[in-house]
XYZ file of N, CA and C in Angstrom:
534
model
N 98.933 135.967 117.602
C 98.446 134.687 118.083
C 99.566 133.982 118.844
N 98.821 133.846 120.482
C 100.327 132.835 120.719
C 100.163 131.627 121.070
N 100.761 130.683 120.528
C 101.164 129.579 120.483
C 102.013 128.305 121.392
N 101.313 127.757 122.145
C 102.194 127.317 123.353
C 103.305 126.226 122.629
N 104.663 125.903 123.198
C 105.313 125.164 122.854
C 104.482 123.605 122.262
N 105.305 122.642 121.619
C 104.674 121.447 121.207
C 105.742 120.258 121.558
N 105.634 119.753 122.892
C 106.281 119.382 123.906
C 105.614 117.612 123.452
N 106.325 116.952 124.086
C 105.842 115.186 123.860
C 104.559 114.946 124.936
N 104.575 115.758 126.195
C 103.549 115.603 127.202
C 102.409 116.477 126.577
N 102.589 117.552 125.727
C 101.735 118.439 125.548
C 100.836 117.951 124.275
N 101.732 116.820 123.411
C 101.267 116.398 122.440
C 100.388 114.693 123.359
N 100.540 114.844 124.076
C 99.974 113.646 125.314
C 98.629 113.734 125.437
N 99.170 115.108 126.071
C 97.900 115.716 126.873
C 96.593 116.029 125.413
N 97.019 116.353 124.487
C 95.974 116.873 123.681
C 95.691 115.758 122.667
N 96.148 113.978 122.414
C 95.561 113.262 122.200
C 94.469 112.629 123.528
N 94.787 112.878 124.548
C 93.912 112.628 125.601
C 92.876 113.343 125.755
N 92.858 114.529 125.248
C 91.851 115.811 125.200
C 90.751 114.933 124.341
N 91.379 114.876 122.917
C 90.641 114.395 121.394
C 90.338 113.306 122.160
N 90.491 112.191 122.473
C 90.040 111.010 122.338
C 88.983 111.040 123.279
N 88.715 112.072 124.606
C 87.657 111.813 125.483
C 86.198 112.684 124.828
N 86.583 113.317 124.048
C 85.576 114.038 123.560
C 84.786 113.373 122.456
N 86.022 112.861 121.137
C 85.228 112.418 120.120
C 85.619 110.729 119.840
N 85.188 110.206 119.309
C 85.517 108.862 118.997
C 86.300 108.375 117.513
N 87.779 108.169 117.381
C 88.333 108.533 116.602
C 89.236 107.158 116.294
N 89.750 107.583 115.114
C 90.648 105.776 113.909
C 91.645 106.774 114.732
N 92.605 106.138 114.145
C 94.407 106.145 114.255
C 94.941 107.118 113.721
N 94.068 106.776 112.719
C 94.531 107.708 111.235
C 94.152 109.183 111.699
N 92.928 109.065 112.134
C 92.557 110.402 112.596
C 93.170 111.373 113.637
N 93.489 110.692 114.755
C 94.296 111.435 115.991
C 95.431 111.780 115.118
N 96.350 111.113 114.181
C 97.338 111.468 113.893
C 96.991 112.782 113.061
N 95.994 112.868 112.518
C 96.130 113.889 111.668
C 95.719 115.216 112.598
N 95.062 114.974 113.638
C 94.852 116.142 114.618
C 96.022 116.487 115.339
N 96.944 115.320 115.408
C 98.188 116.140 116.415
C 99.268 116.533 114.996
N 99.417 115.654 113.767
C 99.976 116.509 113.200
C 99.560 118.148 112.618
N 98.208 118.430 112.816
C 97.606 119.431 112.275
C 98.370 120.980 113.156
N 98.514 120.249 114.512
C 99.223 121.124 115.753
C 100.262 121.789 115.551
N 101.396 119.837 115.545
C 101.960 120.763 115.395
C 102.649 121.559 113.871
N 101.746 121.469 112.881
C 101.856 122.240 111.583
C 101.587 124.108 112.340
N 100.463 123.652 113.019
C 100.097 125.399 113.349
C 101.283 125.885 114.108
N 101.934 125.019 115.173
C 102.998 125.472 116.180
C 104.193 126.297 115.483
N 104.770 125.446 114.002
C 105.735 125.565 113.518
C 105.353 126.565 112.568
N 104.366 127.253 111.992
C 103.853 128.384 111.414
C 103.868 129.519 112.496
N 103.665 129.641 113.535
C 103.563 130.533 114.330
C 105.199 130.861 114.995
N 105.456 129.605 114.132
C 107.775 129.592 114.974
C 107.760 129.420 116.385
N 106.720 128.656 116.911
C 106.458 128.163 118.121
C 107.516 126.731 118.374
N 108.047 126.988 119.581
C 109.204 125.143 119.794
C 108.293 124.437 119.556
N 108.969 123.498 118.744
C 108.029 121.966 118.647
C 109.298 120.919 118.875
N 108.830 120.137 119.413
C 109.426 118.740 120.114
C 110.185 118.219 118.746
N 111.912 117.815 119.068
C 112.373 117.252 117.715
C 111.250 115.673 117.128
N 111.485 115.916 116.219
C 110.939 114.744 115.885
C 109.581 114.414 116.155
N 108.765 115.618 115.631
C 107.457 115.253 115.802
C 106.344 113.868 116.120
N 107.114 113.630 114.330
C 106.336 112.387 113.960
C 106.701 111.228 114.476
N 107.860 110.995 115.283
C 107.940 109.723 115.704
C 107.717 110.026 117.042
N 107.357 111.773 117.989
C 106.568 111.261 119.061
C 105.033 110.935 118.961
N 104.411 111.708 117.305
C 102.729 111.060 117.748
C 103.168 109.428 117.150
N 103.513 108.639 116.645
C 103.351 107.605 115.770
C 103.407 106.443 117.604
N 104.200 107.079 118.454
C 104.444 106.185 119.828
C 102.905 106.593 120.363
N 102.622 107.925 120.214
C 101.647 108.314 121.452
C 100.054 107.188 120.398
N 100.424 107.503 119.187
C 99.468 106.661 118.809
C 99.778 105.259 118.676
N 100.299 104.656 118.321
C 101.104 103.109 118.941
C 100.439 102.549 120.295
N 100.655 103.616 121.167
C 100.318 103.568 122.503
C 98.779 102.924 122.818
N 98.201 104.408 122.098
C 96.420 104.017 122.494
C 96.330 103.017 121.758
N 96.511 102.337 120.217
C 96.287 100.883 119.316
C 96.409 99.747 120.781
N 97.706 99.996 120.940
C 98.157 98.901 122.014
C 97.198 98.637 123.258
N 96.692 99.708 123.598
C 95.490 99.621 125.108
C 94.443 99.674 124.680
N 93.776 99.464 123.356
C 92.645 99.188 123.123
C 92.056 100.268 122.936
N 92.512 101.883 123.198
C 91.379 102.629 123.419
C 91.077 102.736 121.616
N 92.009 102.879 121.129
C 91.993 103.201 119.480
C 91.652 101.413 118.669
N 90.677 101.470 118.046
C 90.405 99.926 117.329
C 89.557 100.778 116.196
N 90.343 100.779 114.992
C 89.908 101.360 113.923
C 88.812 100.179 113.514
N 88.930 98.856 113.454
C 87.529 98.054 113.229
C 86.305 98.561 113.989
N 86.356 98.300 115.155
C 85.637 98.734 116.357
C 84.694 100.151 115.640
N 85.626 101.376 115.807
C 85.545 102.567 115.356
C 84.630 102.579 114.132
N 84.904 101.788 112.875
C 84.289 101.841 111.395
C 82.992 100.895 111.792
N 82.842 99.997 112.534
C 81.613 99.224 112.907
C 80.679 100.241 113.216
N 80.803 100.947 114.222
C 79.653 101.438 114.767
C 79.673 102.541 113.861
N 80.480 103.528 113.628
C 80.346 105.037 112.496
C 79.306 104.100 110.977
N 79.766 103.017 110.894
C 78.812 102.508 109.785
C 77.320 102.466 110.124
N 77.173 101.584 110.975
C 75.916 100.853 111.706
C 75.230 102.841 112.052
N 75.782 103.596 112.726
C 74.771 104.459 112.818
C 74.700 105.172 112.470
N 75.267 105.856 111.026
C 75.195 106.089 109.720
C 74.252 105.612 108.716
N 73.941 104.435 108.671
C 73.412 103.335 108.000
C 72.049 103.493 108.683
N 71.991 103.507 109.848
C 70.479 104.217 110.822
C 69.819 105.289 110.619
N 70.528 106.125 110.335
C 70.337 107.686 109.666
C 69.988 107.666 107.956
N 70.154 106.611 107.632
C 69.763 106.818 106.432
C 71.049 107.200 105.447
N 72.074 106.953 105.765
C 73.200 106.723 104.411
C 73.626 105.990 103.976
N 73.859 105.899 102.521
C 74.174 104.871 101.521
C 75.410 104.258 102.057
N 75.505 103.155 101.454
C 76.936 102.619 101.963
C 77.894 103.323 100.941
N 77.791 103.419 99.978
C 78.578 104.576 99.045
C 79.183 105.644 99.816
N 78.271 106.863 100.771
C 78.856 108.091 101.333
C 78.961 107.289 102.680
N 78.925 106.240 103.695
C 79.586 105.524 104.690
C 80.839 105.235 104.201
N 81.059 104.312 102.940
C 82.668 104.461 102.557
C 83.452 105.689 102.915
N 82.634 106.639 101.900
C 83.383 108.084 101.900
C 84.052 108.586 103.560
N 82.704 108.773 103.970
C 83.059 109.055 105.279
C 83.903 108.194 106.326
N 84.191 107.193 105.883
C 85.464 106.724 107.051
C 86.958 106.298 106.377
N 86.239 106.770 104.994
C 87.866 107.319 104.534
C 88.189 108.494 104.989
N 87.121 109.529 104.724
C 87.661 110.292 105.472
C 88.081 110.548 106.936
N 87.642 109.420 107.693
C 88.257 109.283 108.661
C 89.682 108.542 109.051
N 90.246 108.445 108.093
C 91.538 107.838 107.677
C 91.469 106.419 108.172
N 90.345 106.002 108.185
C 90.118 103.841 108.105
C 90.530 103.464 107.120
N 91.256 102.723 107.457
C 91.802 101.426 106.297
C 90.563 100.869 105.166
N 90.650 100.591 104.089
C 90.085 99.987 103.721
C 89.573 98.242 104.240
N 90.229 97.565 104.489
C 90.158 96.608 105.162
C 89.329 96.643 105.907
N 89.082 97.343 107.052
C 88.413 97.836 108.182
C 86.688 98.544 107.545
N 86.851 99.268 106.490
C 85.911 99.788 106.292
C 84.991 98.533 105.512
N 85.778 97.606 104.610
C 84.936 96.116 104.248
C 84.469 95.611 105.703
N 85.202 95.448 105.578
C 84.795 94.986 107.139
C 83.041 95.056 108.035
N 83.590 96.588 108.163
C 82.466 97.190 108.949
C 81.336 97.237 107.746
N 81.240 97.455 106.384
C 80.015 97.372 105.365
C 79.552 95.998 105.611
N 80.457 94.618 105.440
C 80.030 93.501 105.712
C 79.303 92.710 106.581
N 79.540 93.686 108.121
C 79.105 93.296 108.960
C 77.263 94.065 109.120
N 77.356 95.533 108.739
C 76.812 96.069 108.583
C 75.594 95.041 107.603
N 75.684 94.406 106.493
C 74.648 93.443 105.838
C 74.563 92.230 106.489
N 75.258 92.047 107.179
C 74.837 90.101 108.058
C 73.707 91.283 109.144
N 73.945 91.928 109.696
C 73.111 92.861 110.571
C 71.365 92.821 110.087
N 71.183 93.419 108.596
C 69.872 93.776 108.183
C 69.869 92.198 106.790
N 70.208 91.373 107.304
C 70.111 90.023 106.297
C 70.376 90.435 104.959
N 71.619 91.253 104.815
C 71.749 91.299 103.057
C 71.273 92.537 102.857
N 70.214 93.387 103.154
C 69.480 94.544 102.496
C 69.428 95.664 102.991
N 70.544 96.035 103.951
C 71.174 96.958 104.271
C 70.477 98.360 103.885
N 71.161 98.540 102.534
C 70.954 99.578 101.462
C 69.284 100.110 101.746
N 68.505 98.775 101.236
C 67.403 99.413 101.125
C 66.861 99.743 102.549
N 67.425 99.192 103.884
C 66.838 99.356 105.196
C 67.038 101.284 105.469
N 68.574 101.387 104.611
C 68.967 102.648 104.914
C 68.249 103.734 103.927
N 67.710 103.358 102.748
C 67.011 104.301 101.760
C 65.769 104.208 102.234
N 65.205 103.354 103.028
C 63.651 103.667 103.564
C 63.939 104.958 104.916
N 64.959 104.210 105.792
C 65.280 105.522 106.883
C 65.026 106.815 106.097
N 66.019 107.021 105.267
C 66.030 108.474 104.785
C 65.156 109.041 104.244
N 64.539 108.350 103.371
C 63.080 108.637 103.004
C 62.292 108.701 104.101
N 61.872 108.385 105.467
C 61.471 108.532 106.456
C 61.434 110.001 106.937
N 63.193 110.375 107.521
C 63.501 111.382 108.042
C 63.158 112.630 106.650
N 63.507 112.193 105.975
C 63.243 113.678 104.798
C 62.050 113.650 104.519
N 61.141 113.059 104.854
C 59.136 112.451 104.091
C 59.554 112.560 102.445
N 60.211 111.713 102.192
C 60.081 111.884 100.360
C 58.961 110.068 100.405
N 58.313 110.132 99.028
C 57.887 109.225 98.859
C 56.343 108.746 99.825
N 56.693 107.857 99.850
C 55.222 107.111 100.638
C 55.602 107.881 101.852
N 56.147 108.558 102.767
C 56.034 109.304 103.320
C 55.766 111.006 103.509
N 56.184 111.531 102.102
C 55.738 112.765 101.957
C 53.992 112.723 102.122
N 53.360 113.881 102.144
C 51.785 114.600 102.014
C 51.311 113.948 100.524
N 50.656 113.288 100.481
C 49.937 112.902 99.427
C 49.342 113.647 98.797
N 49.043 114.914 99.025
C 48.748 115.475 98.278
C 49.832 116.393 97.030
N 50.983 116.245 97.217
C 51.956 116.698 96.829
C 53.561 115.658 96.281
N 52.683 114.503 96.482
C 53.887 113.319 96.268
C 53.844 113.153 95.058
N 52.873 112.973 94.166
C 53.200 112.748 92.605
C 53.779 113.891 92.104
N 53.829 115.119 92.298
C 54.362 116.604 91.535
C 56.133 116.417 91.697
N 56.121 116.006 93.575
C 57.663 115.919 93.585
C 58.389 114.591 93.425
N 57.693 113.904 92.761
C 58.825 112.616 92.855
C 60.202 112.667 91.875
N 60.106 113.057 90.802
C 61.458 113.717 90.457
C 62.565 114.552 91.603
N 61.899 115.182 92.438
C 62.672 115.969 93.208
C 63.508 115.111 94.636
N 62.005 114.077 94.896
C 62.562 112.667 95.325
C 63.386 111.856 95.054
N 63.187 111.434 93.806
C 64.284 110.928 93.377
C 65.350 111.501 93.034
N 65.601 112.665 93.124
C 66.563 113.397 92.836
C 67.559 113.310 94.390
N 67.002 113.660 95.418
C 67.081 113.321 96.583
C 67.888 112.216 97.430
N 67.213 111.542 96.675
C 67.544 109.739 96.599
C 69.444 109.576 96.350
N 69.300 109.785 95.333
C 70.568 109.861 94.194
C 71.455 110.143 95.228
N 70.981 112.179 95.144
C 72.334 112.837 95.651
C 72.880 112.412 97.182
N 72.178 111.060 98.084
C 72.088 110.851 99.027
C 73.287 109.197 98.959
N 73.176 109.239 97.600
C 73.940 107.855 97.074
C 73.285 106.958 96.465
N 72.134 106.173 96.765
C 71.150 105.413 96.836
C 71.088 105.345 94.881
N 71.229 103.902 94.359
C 70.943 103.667 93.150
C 69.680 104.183 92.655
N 69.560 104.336 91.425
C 68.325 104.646 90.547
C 66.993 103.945 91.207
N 67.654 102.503 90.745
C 66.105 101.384 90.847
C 65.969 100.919 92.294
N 67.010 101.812 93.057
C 66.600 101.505 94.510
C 65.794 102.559 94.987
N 66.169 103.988 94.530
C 65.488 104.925 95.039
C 64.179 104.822 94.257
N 63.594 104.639 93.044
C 62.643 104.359 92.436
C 61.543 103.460 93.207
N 62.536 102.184 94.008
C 61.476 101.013 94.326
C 61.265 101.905 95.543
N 61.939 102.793 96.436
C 61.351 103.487 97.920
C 60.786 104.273 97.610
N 60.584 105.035 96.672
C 60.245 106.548 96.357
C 58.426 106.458 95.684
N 58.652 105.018 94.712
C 57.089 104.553 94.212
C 56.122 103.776 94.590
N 57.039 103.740 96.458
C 55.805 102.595 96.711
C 54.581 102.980 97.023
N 53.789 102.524 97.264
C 52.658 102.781 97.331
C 51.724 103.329 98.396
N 52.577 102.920 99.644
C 52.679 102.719 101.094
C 53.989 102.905 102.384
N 53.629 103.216 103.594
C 54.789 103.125 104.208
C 54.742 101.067 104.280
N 53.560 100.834 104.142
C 52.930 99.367 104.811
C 53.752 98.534 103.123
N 54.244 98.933 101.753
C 54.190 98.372 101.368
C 56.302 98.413 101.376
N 56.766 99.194 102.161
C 57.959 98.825 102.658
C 58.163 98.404 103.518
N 57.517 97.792 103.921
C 57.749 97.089 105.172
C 57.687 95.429 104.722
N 56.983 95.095 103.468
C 57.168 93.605 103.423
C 58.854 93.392 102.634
């Protein structure tokens, strides 16, 4: 396997790569250019002295021009997450794992409930129940046999007991909607 040098322009060039492709925290680019040059220096490929204090500038850099705004970033990964139907429980998860601050990730949950007036959660456990048909959306002919499996569903999706219970037993799509 060969391995091109890990140069300060080269470590440039390939946060410029990452950032036009995917939409990424601070935390994250850093861990993609340190991931580099981890592979560079396994392969005994040159790497630039002082790695970490050239990504900590190259990332410094983008914070400073706006392109990187880890608030920004955790707002919307929440909001259309939260559209899709995930709990704010695995939205936490997931922008920790995107190396967001906690701060940032309150943040973006908070804003995320002034958004759906407070009820967030349940806006996002009706989505999912939507996209998966569990509940008042599954075949009626087959919704009372699986509602355990629904609610099972529910759970492993994050979604509390008596929340997935109140989406999973309603009666109606018409009676989630009031």
């Amino acid at each position: 396997m060969i391995v091109k040098p890990i140069t300060a322009k080269r470590l440039e060039n390939i946060a410029a790569s990452y950032i036009d492709r995917y939409a990424s925290s601070a935390g994250r680019l850093r861990e993609v250019l340190m991931r580099r040059v981890r592979k560079a220096r396994y392969a005994e490929a040159p790497v630039v002295d002082d790695a970490e204090a050239v990504i900590d500038g190259i990332v410094a850099k983008y914070v400073k021009a706006g392109i990187l705004n880890d608030r920004r970033f955790a707002e919307h990964k929440a909001d259309s997450l939260s559209r899709r139907g995930t709990s704010q429980r695995r939205i936490r998860e997931k922008l920790a794992l995107a190396r967001v601050g906690r701060d940032d990730v309150d943040h973006a949950l908070a804003s995320l409930r002034d958004e759906t007036d407070g009820d967030g959660e349940f806006t996002a456990a009706v989505a999912l129940a939507r996209r998966r048909r569990l509940g008042p959306f599954a075949d009626p002919a087959i919704r009372r046999e699986r509602r355990d499996k629904h609610l099972a569903a529910m759970g492993r999706a994050g979604f509390a007991l008596g929340l997935a219970r109140r989406v999973i037993d309603a009666k109606d799509e018409d009676a989630l909607q009031e």
